[in-house]
Amino acid sequence: MKQICFILVAFGLLSITSCRDDFETEPSFGSLEFSKDTVYLDTVFTDIGSSTYSFKVYNRSSQDINIPNIQLNQGESSNFRLNVDGVAGKSISNINVLAKDSIFVFVEVTADIQDLSQNEVSFLYSDQINFDSGANLQQVELVTLVQDAIFLFPERFEDGSSETLTLGIDEEGEAIQIDGFILDAEHLTFTNQKPYVIYGFAGVPSGQTLTIEPGARIHFHNNSGIIVANNASVQAVGGLSSDPELLENEIIFEGDRLEPEFSDIPGQWASIWLTEGSTNHNFEYVTIKNSTVGILMDSNDGSAQPTLSIKNTQIYNSANVGLLARTGFIDAENLVINNSGQASLNLSLGGRYNFRHSTFANYWQNSFRQFPSVLIENNLQSGETLFIADLIEANFTNCIIYGNESIELLFNKVEDAAFNYNFKNCLIRFNDFNNQFSENELYDFDNTSLFENVLLNESLQFLDAQNNQLIIGEESAANNLGDQNTANQVPFDILGVNRTQNPDLGAYQSIQFEEE
């Protein structure tokens, strides 16, 4: 009975929606109006489909009309695709538009740059949508930029499976595997000639170095990243750029969606994973954005030198953590981290850390955030097991720790391991208005052996923190508070501005903001 009722209802709906198939119309007379006269489909990688773009076609007249043909000017050879009022194709006939009504036109594109140009790395590709013909012809322009790229991905096998990387053995003795592949010798240097698009995890093999040249662009598909094996290294050393918009010498890691609406969406790819035993990593003039975890550092190489040196680097819009280090050994200067779903900086399970002239902020807006900008721990809870390790040192000098929560610095200490830290000439957001930490000696900001020349809760005057513009203004409380010896060690800010005279806190020297 239920099936019969469903069939009757469905038939009734079909009858209702079909009742105007035979309404009378007038031929189109060339007076259509469009919500856009040009549809820009933004940049797409070669052979990768675009997002769907749309516009509306209006019939402003008091008469129902018929458009005899809507087609792409290049016909079936066009790389664009249409869907008009629910009908897909490159040439669509007899589309009716009611009086004072409109229809939607949806557009997509997939193009192979090799079919368009043999020599160009990018190609501006265009076509037109023709509405009607002859004296009644009206057109909407279509424009997209097709970008050539080097695609790196796991091998696909005949049985439908694909190449994987083994991470270890789980508690049940089963191999832990992820989609991924080992970079061969040909691809252990990323240049700036073409962008790279990575599917799955690209593995840097043991004993090898991945070298990334200034100006390189690395894009990751969903759940993809870089994983660095035991005794392997990453040397990602860019350069200072003259154009702050183009960042022509910056190395940029981001997702593979190039549309503007994806430019600041967190969690589009996984992480740069520096596994235990990997060594000698250098990141300089690098931007890492829109990942799940920007850099995940597991342990250190056991040497007397930092396992990770990171300078003049920005990490933004991480769905979980910007920089997560477990028993790491990191030396950093001019490091900026902002907008993380959990902590911007999580120093977990002890380790050794030195941060100079760095800005750690968190103005996350996408969901509730229960972690501070900076979380420092000497332990890690995994299931029912508590791991502990000595926090040998965690030194912050001439740094800013701030955000949109009252408490932006937290410690998680257990007594069975060392917990050493020091803050010197720093501005910290720590507004303990409920006095929940007033008796906790870890937060004794009057203890000069732990906190020297530290300023709490003063106004920072960021340019636009929510949009990752963390340069400070001339009225900022962080101005002229830097330790001079540290400033001499890091004489230029992240933009190349000399700070040896009257150094400010954080990664940026202050500027005069333009009046709106």
Short mmCIF file of C-alpha atoms in Angstrom, two decimals:
data_model
loop_
_atom_site.label_atom_id
_atom_site.label_comp_id
_atom_site.label_asym_id
_atom_site.label_seq_id
_atom_site.Cartn_x
_atom_site.Cartn_y
_atom_site.Cartn_z
CA MET A 1 0.00 0.00 0.00
CA LYS A 2 2.86 2.38 0.87
CA GLN A 3 4.46 1.71 -2.52
CA ILE A 4 1.16 2.42 -4.32
CA CYS A 5 0.74 5.70 -2.39
CA PHE A 6 4.29 6.72 -3.19
CA ILE A 7 3.74 6.00 -6.91
CA LEU A 8 0.51 8.00 -6.91
CA VAL A 9 2.17 10.96 -5.15
CA ALA A 10 5.14 10.86 -7.50
CA PHE A 11 2.81 10.69 -10.50
CA GLY A 12 0.82 13.61 -9.12
CA LEU A 13 3.99 15.69 -8.70
CA LEU A 14 5.08 14.79 -12.20
CA SER A 15 1.74 15.92 -13.52
CA ILE A 16 1.96 19.20 -11.66
CA THR A 17 5.48 19.98 -12.84
CA SER A 18 4.64 19.02 -16.41
CA CYS A 19 1.44 20.98 -16.76
CA ARG A 20 3.03 23.92 -18.62
CA ASP A 21 5.04 22.00 -21.20
CA ASP A 22 2.75 23.28 -23.91
CA PHE A 23 2.46 26.96 -22.93
CA GLU A 24 2.63 29.40 -25.77
CA THR A 25 5.74 31.50 -26.21
CA GLU A 26 7.09 34.21 -28.41
CA PRO A 27 10.46 33.78 -30.12
CA SER A 28 13.41 35.44 -28.40
CA PHE A 29 13.84 39.00 -29.66
CA GLY A 30 17.37 39.80 -28.40
CA SER A 31 16.44 41.62 -25.21
CA LEU A 32 17.66 39.12 -22.62
CA GLU A 33 19.49 40.48 -19.61
CA PHE A 34 22.28 38.72 -17.73
CA SER A 35 23.50 38.88 -14.15
CA LYS A 36 27.05 38.77 -15.57
CA ASP A 37 28.34 39.75 -18.97
CA THR A 38 31.60 37.86 -18.30
CA VAL A 39 32.04 34.74 -16.19
CA TYR A 40 35.54 34.41 -14.75
CA LEU A 41 36.21 30.80 -13.79
CA ASP A 42 39.47 31.64 -12.00
CA THR A 43 42.55 29.44 -12.37
CA VAL A 44 42.39 25.70 -12.94
CA PHE A 45 45.14 23.13 -13.20
CA THR A 46 45.45 21.36 -16.51
CA ASP A 47 43.04 18.40 -16.81
CA ILE A 48 41.45 19.16 -13.41
CA GLY A 49 37.81 20.21 -13.48
CA SER A 50 36.81 23.59 -12.13
CA SER A 51 34.15 24.45 -9.62
CA THR A 52 30.70 25.18 -11.00
CA TYR A 53 29.99 28.84 -11.75
CA SER A 54 26.59 30.30 -12.50
CA PHE A 55 24.73 33.33 -13.73
CA LYS A 56 21.09 34.21 -14.38
CA VAL A 57 19.30 35.00 -17.63
CA TYR A 58 16.36 37.39 -17.23
CA ASN A 59 13.27 37.84 -19.34
CA ARG A 60 12.14 41.31 -18.29
CA SER A 61 9.29 41.39 -20.80
CA SER A 62 5.64 40.65 -20.12
CA GLN A 63 5.66 37.81 -22.66
CA ASP A 64 6.77 34.20 -22.26
CA ILE A 65 9.65 33.66 -24.68
CA ASN A 66 11.55 30.81 -26.27
CA ILE A 67 15.31 30.87 -26.83
CA PRO A 68 15.79 28.63 -29.86
CA ASN A 69 19.42 27.83 -29.14
CA ILE A 70 22.02 28.38 -26.40
CA GLN A 71 25.45 27.13 -27.40
CA LEU A 72 29.15 27.55 -26.88
CA ASN A 73 30.76 29.52 -29.65
CA GLN A 74 33.45 26.86 -30.12
CA GLY A 75 30.81 24.17 -30.26
CA GLU A 76 31.67 20.61 -29.31
CA SER A 77 35.39 21.41 -29.34
CA SER A 78 34.99 23.84 -26.44
CA ASN A 79 36.51 22.89 -23.09
CA PHE A 80 33.63 24.58 -21.26
CA ARG A 81 30.46 22.72 -20.32
CA LEU A 82 26.95 24.10 -19.80
CA ASN A 83 23.85 23.22 -17.86
CA VAL A 84 20.88 25.40 -18.74
CA ASP A 85 17.71 25.09 -16.72
CA GLY A 86 18.65 21.49 -15.85
CA VAL A 87 19.70 20.47 -19.38
CA ALA A 88 23.41 19.66 -19.88
CA GLY A 89 25.32 20.03 -23.11
CA LYS A 90 27.34 22.34 -25.30
CA SER A 91 24.38 23.21 -27.50
CA ILE A 92 20.89 23.32 -26.00
CA SER A 93 17.71 24.05 -27.93
CA ASN A 94 14.30 25.52 -27.14
CA ILE A 95 14.66 26.94 -23.67
CA ASN A 96 11.53 28.67 -22.42
CA VAL A 97 11.64 31.62 -20.02
CA LEU A 98 8.45 32.84 -18.43
CA ALA A 99 7.52 36.51 -18.42
CA LYS A 100 9.24 38.51 -15.70
CA ASP A 101 11.20 35.38 -14.78
CA SER A 102 14.73 34.00 -15.12
CA ILE A 103 16.72 30.81 -15.59
CA PHE A 104 20.11 29.70 -14.28
CA VAL A 105 23.07 28.83 -16.49
CA PHE A 106 25.85 26.75 -14.90
CA VAL A 107 29.36 26.62 -16.37
CA GLU A 108 32.37 24.35 -15.77
CA VAL A 109 35.68 23.88 -17.53
CA THR A 110 38.33 21.19 -17.89
CA ALA A 111 41.24 21.92 -20.21
CA ASP A 112 44.57 20.37 -21.17
CA ILE A 113 47.14 23.11 -21.60
CA GLN A 114 49.03 20.94 -24.09
CA ASP A 115 46.07 21.20 -26.44
CA LEU A 116 46.07 24.98 -26.07
CA SER A 117 49.76 25.83 -26.18
CA GLN A 118 52.95 23.84 -26.54
CA ASN A 119 55.19 26.34 -24.80
CA GLU A 120 53.20 28.20 -22.15
CA VAL A 121 53.09 27.34 -18.44
CA SER A 122 49.75 29.17 -18.15
CA PHE A 123 47.23 30.03 -20.81
CA LEU A 124 44.26 32.40 -20.75
CA TYR A 125 41.46 30.41 -22.30
CA SER A 126 38.14 31.92 -23.34
CA ASP A 127 34.91 31.18 -25.17
CA GLN A 128 31.44 32.70 -25.48
CA ILE A 129 27.94 31.47 -24.82
CA ASN A 130 25.70 32.42 -27.74
CA PHE A 131 22.06 33.09 -26.98
CA ASP A 132 20.06 32.87 -30.21
CA SER A 133 21.67 33.93 -33.49
CA GLY A 134 21.61 36.50 -36.25
CA ALA A 135 20.07 39.85 -35.32
CA ASN A 136 18.97 38.43 -31.96
CA LEU A 137 22.45 37.15 -30.98
CA GLN A 138 23.56 37.97 -27.44
CA GLN A 139 26.71 36.69 -25.79
CA VAL A 140 28.23 36.07 -22.37
CA GLU A 141 32.03 35.81 -22.23
CA LEU A 142 33.77 32.90 -20.47
CA VAL A 143 37.35 33.30 -19.23
CA THR A 144 39.66 31.00 -17.28
CA LEU A 145 43.38 30.66 -16.71
CA VAL A 146 44.70 27.15 -17.31
CA GLN A 147 47.83 26.42 -15.29
CA ASP A 148 50.27 23.68 -16.22
CA ALA A 149 51.59 21.61 -13.31
CA ILE A 150 53.65 18.62 -12.31
CA PHE A 151 51.32 15.99 -10.86
CA LEU A 152 52.70 13.53 -8.31
CA PHE A 153 50.51 10.68 -7.09
CA PRO A 154 50.51 7.03 -5.97
CA GLU A 155 50.75 4.37 -8.66
CA ARG A 156 47.45 2.77 -9.60
CA PHE A 157 47.43 -1.03 -9.99
CA GLU A 158 45.38 -3.24 -12.29
CA ASP A 159 43.27 -4.62 -9.43
CA GLY A 160 42.08 -1.12 -8.62
CA SER A 161 44.30 -0.62 -5.57
CA SER A 162 46.96 2.06 -5.30
CA GLU A 163 50.41 2.51 -3.85
CA THR A 164 50.65 2.99 -0.07
CA LEU A 165 53.28 3.89 2.52
CA THR A 166 53.71 1.83 5.68
CA LEU A 167 54.00 3.86 8.88
CA GLY A 168 54.51 0.99 11.31
CA ILE A 169 52.60 -1.75 13.10
CA ASP A 170 49.47 -1.26 15.18
CA GLU A 171 48.62 -2.94 18.50
CA GLU A 172 47.16 -5.92 16.67
CA GLY A 173 50.27 -6.47 14.57
CA GLU A 174 48.74 -5.05 11.41
CA ALA A 175 50.60 -2.67 9.13
CA ILE A 176 49.54 0.99 9.36
CA GLN A 177 49.27 2.28 5.82
CA ILE A 178 48.40 5.55 4.13
CA ASP A 179 47.91 6.46 0.50
CA GLY A 180 51.27 7.64 -0.70
CA PHE A 181 54.41 7.08 -2.74
CA ILE A 182 58.17 7.53 -2.54
CA LEU A 183 59.62 10.48 -4.41
CA ASP A 184 62.12 9.28 -7.00
CA ALA A 185 65.43 11.03 -7.68
CA GLU A 186 63.87 13.05 -10.50
CA HIS A 187 61.42 14.71 -8.11
CA LEU A 188 63.66 15.37 -5.10
CA THR A 189 64.11 18.96 -6.25
CA PHE A 190 61.03 21.14 -6.55
CA THR A 191 61.69 24.12 -8.82
CA ASN A 192 59.68 27.26 -9.51
CA GLN A 193 59.13 26.44 -13.18
CA LYS A 194 55.72 24.83 -12.65
CA PRO A 195 53.55 24.28 -9.59
CA TYR A 196 53.43 20.80 -8.07
CA VAL A 197 50.15 19.05 -7.31
CA ILE A 198 50.43 16.15 -4.87
CA TYR A 199 47.88 13.38 -4.30
CA GLY A 200 48.44 11.26 -1.21
CA PHE A 201 51.60 11.56 0.88
CA ALA A 202 54.84 12.20 -1.00
CA GLY A 203 57.55 10.33 0.89
CA VAL A 204 61.13 11.62 1.12
CA PRO A 205 63.16 8.39 1.25
CA SER A 206 65.66 7.61 3.98
CA GLY A 207 69.04 9.24 3.48
CA GLN A 208 67.72 11.65 0.82
CA THR A 209 66.96 15.39 0.84
CA LEU A 210 63.97 17.13 -0.67
CA THR A 211 65.20 20.50 -1.93
CA ILE A 212 62.59 23.17 -2.60
CA GLU A 213 63.79 26.20 -4.53
CA PRO A 214 62.72 29.85 -4.04
CA GLY A 215 59.38 30.63 -5.63
CA ALA A 216 58.19 27.02 -5.71
CA ARG A 217 54.45 26.39 -5.32
CA ILE A 218 53.31 23.07 -3.85
CA HIS A 219 49.61 22.21 -3.86
CA PHE A 220 48.05 19.27 -2.04
CA HIS A 221 44.83 17.39 -2.68
CA ASN A 222 42.57 16.44 0.21
CA ASN A 223 44.27 14.18 2.81
CA SER A 224 47.66 14.67 1.17
CA GLY A 225 51.00 15.96 2.37
CA ILE A 226 54.73 15.33 2.63
CA ILE A 227 56.21 12.69 4.93
CA VAL A 228 59.94 12.65 5.66
CA ALA A 229 61.53 9.31 6.53
CA ASN A 230 64.29 8.38 8.98
CA ASN A 231 67.56 10.19 8.18
CA ALA A 232 65.87 12.21 5.41
CA SER A 233 65.72 16.01 5.22
CA VAL A 234 63.74 18.92 3.81
CA GLN A 235 65.57 22.04 2.65
CA ALA A 236 62.84 24.57 1.82
CA VAL A 237 64.77 27.82 1.55
CA GLY A 238 63.03 30.65 -0.25
CA GLY A 239 63.95 34.29 -0.38
CA LEU A 240 62.67 37.74 0.51
CA SER A 241 60.14 38.95 -2.07
CA SER A 242 59.93 42.47 -3.44
CA ASP A 243 56.18 42.20 -4.09
CA PRO A 244 54.15 41.47 -0.92
CA GLU A 245 51.20 40.30 -3.03
CA LEU A 246 53.02 38.03 -5.49
CA LEU A 247 55.58 36.71 -2.97
CA GLU A 248 57.66 35.73 -5.97
CA ASN A 249 60.52 34.23 -3.94
CA GLU A 250 58.39 32.70 -1.18
CA ILE A 251 57.86 28.94 -1.08
CA ILE A 252 54.13 28.30 -0.64
CA PHE A 253 52.43 25.11 0.51
CA GLU A 254 48.63 25.11 0.12
CA GLY A 255 45.64 23.14 -1.20
CA ASP A 256 44.89 22.43 -4.85
CA ARG A 257 41.67 24.45 -5.03
CA LEU A 258 42.65 27.70 -6.70
CA GLU A 259 39.31 29.51 -6.54
CA PRO A 260 39.35 32.65 -4.34
CA GLU A 261 36.67 31.26 -2.04
CA PHE A 262 39.11 28.49 -1.02
CA SER A 263 42.05 30.82 -0.35
CA ASP A 264 41.56 30.78 3.45
CA ILE A 265 39.64 27.53 4.10
CA PRO A 266 41.37 25.38 6.78
CA GLY A 267 41.90 21.63 6.50
CA GLN A 268 42.22 21.31 2.72
CA TRP A 269 45.24 19.01 3.06
CA ALA A 270 47.01 17.10 5.79
CA SER A 271 50.51 18.12 6.89
CA ILE A 272 54.26 18.31 6.40
CA TRP A 273 55.25 15.39 8.61
CA LEU A 274 58.83 15.27 9.90
CA THR A 275 58.94 11.75 11.33
CA GLU A 276 61.15 10.48 14.13
CA GLY A 277 64.72 10.14 12.93
CA SER A 278 64.41 12.67 10.14
CA THR A 279 67.08 15.34 10.35
CA ASN A 280 68.49 18.72 9.33
CA HIS A 281 65.30 20.47 8.24
CA ASN A 282 65.40 24.10 7.13
CA PHE A 283 62.36 26.25 6.33
CA GLU A 284 62.99 29.86 5.39
CA TYR A 285 60.70 32.35 3.64
CA VAL A 286 57.93 29.77 3.55
CA THR A 287 54.15 30.11 3.77
CA ILE A 288 52.11 27.09 4.90
CA LYS A 289 48.36 27.59 4.75
CA ASN A 290 45.02 25.78 4.93
CA SER A 291 46.34 22.44 6.23
CA THR A 292 45.16 20.25 9.09
CA VAL A 293 48.53 20.50 10.87
CA GLY A 294 51.05 22.86 9.26
CA ILE A 295 54.21 21.09 10.43
CA LEU A 296 54.10 17.91 12.52
CA MET A 297 57.48 17.17 14.08
CA ASP A 298 57.94 13.81 15.75
CA SER A 299 60.97 13.78 18.07
CA ASN A 300 64.45 15.00 17.11
CA ASP A 301 67.57 13.52 15.58
CA GLY A 302 69.51 13.34 18.86
CA SER A 303 72.29 15.66 17.72
CA ALA A 304 73.53 18.86 19.36
CA GLN A 305 72.04 20.93 16.51
CA PRO A 306 68.36 21.81 16.06
CA THR A 307 66.51 19.22 14.00
CA LEU A 308 64.31 21.99 12.59
CA SER A 309 65.45 25.53 11.83
CA ILE A 310 62.55 27.74 10.80
CA LYS A 311 62.92 31.41 9.84
CA ASN A 312 60.79 34.07 8.19
CA THR A 313 57.92 31.62 7.90
CA GLN A 314 54.13 31.99 8.14
CA ILE A 315 51.68 29.23 9.07
CA TYR A 316 48.00 30.13 8.69
CA ASN A 317 44.53 28.57 8.80
CA SER A 318 45.39 25.16 10.25
CA ALA A 319 42.31 23.14 11.12
CA ASN A 320 44.06 21.69 14.19
CA VAL A 321 47.58 22.96 15.00
CA GLY A 322 49.96 25.26 13.16
CA LEU A 323 53.22 23.78 14.49
CA LEU A 324 53.00 20.59 16.55
CA ALA A 325 56.27 19.28 17.99
CA ARG A 326 56.62 16.15 20.10
CA THR A 327 60.00 16.01 21.85
CA GLY A 328 61.25 18.32 19.12
CA PHE A 329 64.39 20.40 18.86
CA ILE A 330 63.51 23.65 17.10
CA ASP A 331 65.26 26.95 16.59
CA ALA A 332 63.00 29.68 15.17
CA GLU A 333 63.04 33.37 14.36
CA ASN A 334 60.55 35.62 12.58
CA LEU A 335 57.96 32.85 12.78
CA VAL A 336 54.27 33.83 12.49
CA ILE A 337 51.41 31.44 13.25
CA ASN A 338 47.72 32.39 13.32
CA ASN A 339 44.18 31.04 12.96
CA SER A 340 44.33 27.46 14.21
CA GLY A 341 41.39 25.31 15.24
CA GLN A 342 43.27 24.17 18.34
CA ALA A 343 46.66 25.67 19.29
CA SER A 344 48.81 27.70 16.95
CA LEU A 345 51.92 26.31 18.66
CA ASN A 346 51.85 23.05 20.62
CA LEU A 347 55.14 21.98 22.20
CA SER A 348 54.12 18.51 23.31
CA LEU A 349 56.00 15.78 25.16
CA GLY A 350 58.99 17.87 26.14
CA GLY A 351 61.88 18.83 23.89
CA ARG A 352 64.14 21.83 23.26
CA TYR A 353 62.88 25.08 21.76
CA ASN A 354 64.15 28.59 21.13
CA PHE A 355 61.90 31.26 19.59
CA ARG A 356 63.09 34.79 18.83
CA HIS A 357 61.05 37.66 17.41
CA SER A 358 58.05 35.44 16.68
CA THR A 359 54.31 36.14 16.68
CA PHE A 360 51.95 33.43 17.91
CA ALA A 361 48.33 34.49 17.58
CA ASN A 362 44.98 32.81 17.28
CA TYR A 363 41.88 34.58 15.99
CA TRP A 364 40.07 31.43 14.92
CA GLN A 365 36.45 32.15 13.93
CA ASN A 366 35.24 28.87 12.42
CA SER A 367 34.21 27.02 15.59
CA PHE A 368 34.63 26.90 19.35
CA ARG A 369 38.29 26.80 20.38
CA GLN A 370 39.32 25.29 23.75
CA PHE A 371 43.10 25.53 23.35
CA PRO A 372 45.32 28.65 23.65
CA SER A 373 47.63 30.13 21.05
CA VAL A 374 50.60 28.47 22.77
CA LEU A 375 50.36 25.17 24.67
CA ILE A 376 53.51 23.78 26.32
CA GLU A 377 53.58 20.22 27.73
CA ASN A 378 55.98 17.59 29.01
CA ASN A 379 53.51 14.74 28.58
CA LEU A 380 51.18 13.17 26.05
CA GLN A 381 48.08 11.13 26.80
CA SER A 382 47.43 8.37 24.27
CA GLY A 383 44.45 6.26 25.21
CA GLU A 384 45.12 4.97 28.70
CA THR A 385 48.88 5.50 28.40
CA LEU A 386 50.62 8.65 29.61
CA PHE A 387 53.96 9.36 27.95
CA ILE A 388 56.32 11.84 29.59
CA ALA A 389 59.56 13.52 28.49
CA ASP A 390 61.77 16.30 29.78
CA LEU A 391 61.06 19.82 28.61
CA ILE A 392 64.75 20.71 28.53
CA GLU A 393 64.09 24.30 27.50
CA ALA A 394 61.42 26.46 25.92
CA ASN A 395 62.73 29.97 25.49
CA PHE A 396 60.73 32.86 24.05
CA THR A 397 62.47 36.22 23.53
CA ASN A 398 60.99 39.35 21.93
CA CYS A 399 57.82 37.38 21.12
CA ILE A 400 54.09 38.08 21.01
CA ILE A 401 51.53 35.54 22.26
CA TYR A 402 48.01 36.80 21.70
CA GLY A 403 44.53 36.01 20.41
CA ASN A 404 40.81 36.50 20.85
CA GLU A 405 40.54 34.40 24.03
CA SER A 406 41.35 35.58 27.56
CA ILE A 407 44.08 32.99 28.17
CA GLU A 408 46.48 32.41 25.27
CA LEU A 409 49.34 30.64 27.09
CA LEU A 410 48.91 27.37 28.98
CA PHE A 411 51.25 24.85 30.58
CA ASN A 412 50.55 21.14 31.04
CA LYS A 413 53.13 19.79 33.46
CA VAL A 414 53.59 16.45 35.20
CA GLU A 415 56.09 16.20 38.06
CA ASP A 416 57.99 13.17 36.76
CA ALA A 417 59.82 15.11 34.04
CA ALA A 418 61.67 18.43 33.74
CA PHE A 419 59.69 21.52 32.81
CA ASN A 420 61.98 24.42 31.94
CA TYR A 421 60.78 27.57 30.24
CA ASN A 422 61.64 31.25 30.04
CA PHE A 423 59.92 34.32 28.60
CA LYS A 424 61.95 37.47 28.09
CA ASN A 425 60.68 40.75 26.65
CA CYS A 426 57.35 39.28 25.54
CA LEU A 427 53.77 40.54 25.33
CA ILE A 428 51.29 37.87 26.41
CA ARG A 429 47.51 37.70 26.52
CA PHE A 430 46.74 36.21 29.94
CA ASN A 431 43.64 37.71 31.44
CA ASP A 432 42.92 35.49 34.44
CA PHE A 433 39.77 37.34 35.44
CA ASN A 434 38.49 34.35 37.48
CA ASN A 435 41.84 33.99 39.31
CA GLN A 436 41.92 30.29 38.53
CA PHE A 437 45.70 30.42 38.08
CA SER A 438 46.52 32.89 40.86
CA GLU A 439 47.98 30.19 43.12
CA ASN A 440 49.73 28.28 40.35
CA GLU A 441 53.46 28.96 40.46
CA LEU A 442 53.80 28.14 36.76
CA TYR A 443 52.07 31.45 36.05
CA ASP A 444 53.93 33.61 38.55
CA PHE A 445 54.61 36.50 36.19
CA ASP A 446 56.49 38.29 38.98
CA ASN A 447 59.12 35.53 39.01
CA THR A 448 61.89 37.13 36.96
CA SER A 449 63.70 33.82 36.57
CA LEU A 450 60.75 32.70 34.42
CA PHE A 451 59.25 35.95 33.16
CA GLU A 452 61.58 38.89 32.54
CA ASN A 453 60.24 42.18 31.17
CA VAL A 454 56.92 40.55 30.29
CA LEU A 455 53.88 42.70 29.50
CA LEU A 456 50.39 41.27 29.96
CA ASN A 457 47.14 42.05 28.15
CA GLU A 458 48.15 45.34 26.55
CA SER A 459 46.72 46.38 23.17
CA LEU A 460 48.67 45.03 20.22
CA GLN A 461 46.99 46.90 17.35
CA PHE A 462 47.35 44.24 14.65
CA LEU A 463 46.54 45.44 11.14
CA ASP A 464 43.90 42.72 10.53
CA ALA A 465 44.45 39.65 12.68
CA GLN A 466 41.42 37.72 11.46
CA ASN A 467 42.83 37.89 7.93
CA ASN A 468 46.38 37.02 8.98
CA GLN A 469 47.79 40.54 8.72
CA LEU A 470 49.77 40.59 11.95
CA ILE A 471 51.98 43.57 11.37
CA ILE A 472 51.61 46.01 14.28
CA GLY A 473 50.86 49.73 14.24
CA GLU A 474 52.85 52.57 15.69
CA GLU A 475 50.50 52.77 18.66
CA SER A 476 51.06 49.12 19.61
CA ALA A 477 52.12 48.32 23.15
CA ALA A 478 54.77 46.01 21.64
CA ASN A 479 56.74 48.93 20.22
CA ASN A 480 60.35 49.49 21.33
CA LEU A 481 60.19 46.70 23.93
CA GLY A 482 62.57 44.25 22.32
CA ASP A 483 65.76 43.03 23.94
CA GLN A 484 68.58 44.70 21.99
CA ASN A 485 70.99 41.74 22.04
CA THR A 486 68.33 39.46 20.60
CA ALA A 487 67.42 42.05 17.97
CA ASN A 488 71.09 42.16 16.93
CA GLN A 489 70.97 38.38 16.43
CA VAL A 490 67.89 38.78 14.21
CA PRO A 491 68.63 42.18 12.65
CA PHE A 492 65.84 42.16 10.04
CA ASP A 493 62.14 41.50 10.48
CA ILE A 494 60.15 39.10 8.30
CA LEU A 495 59.71 41.83 5.67
CA GLY A 496 63.40 42.72 5.60
CA VAL A 497 63.07 45.86 7.74
CA ASN A 498 66.06 46.63 9.96
CA ARG A 499 65.20 46.34 13.67
CA THR A 500 68.57 47.02 15.28
CA GLN A 501 67.34 50.45 16.39
CA ASN A 502 64.39 50.43 18.84
CA PRO A 503 63.34 46.83 18.18
CA ASP A 504 59.66 45.92 18.47
CA LEU A 505 58.30 42.62 19.73
CA GLY A 506 57.17 39.93 17.32
CA ALA A 507 58.10 39.18 13.73
CA TYR A 508 57.29 42.67 12.39
CA GLN A 509 58.57 46.15 13.04
CA SER A 510 55.62 48.50 13.44
CA ILE A 511 54.27 50.73 10.67
CA GLN A 512 51.95 53.70 10.45
CA PHE A 513 48.52 52.43 9.43
CA GLU A 514 46.73 54.32 6.70
CA GLU A 515 43.65 56.17 7.86
CA GLU A 516 40.42 54.80 6.43
#
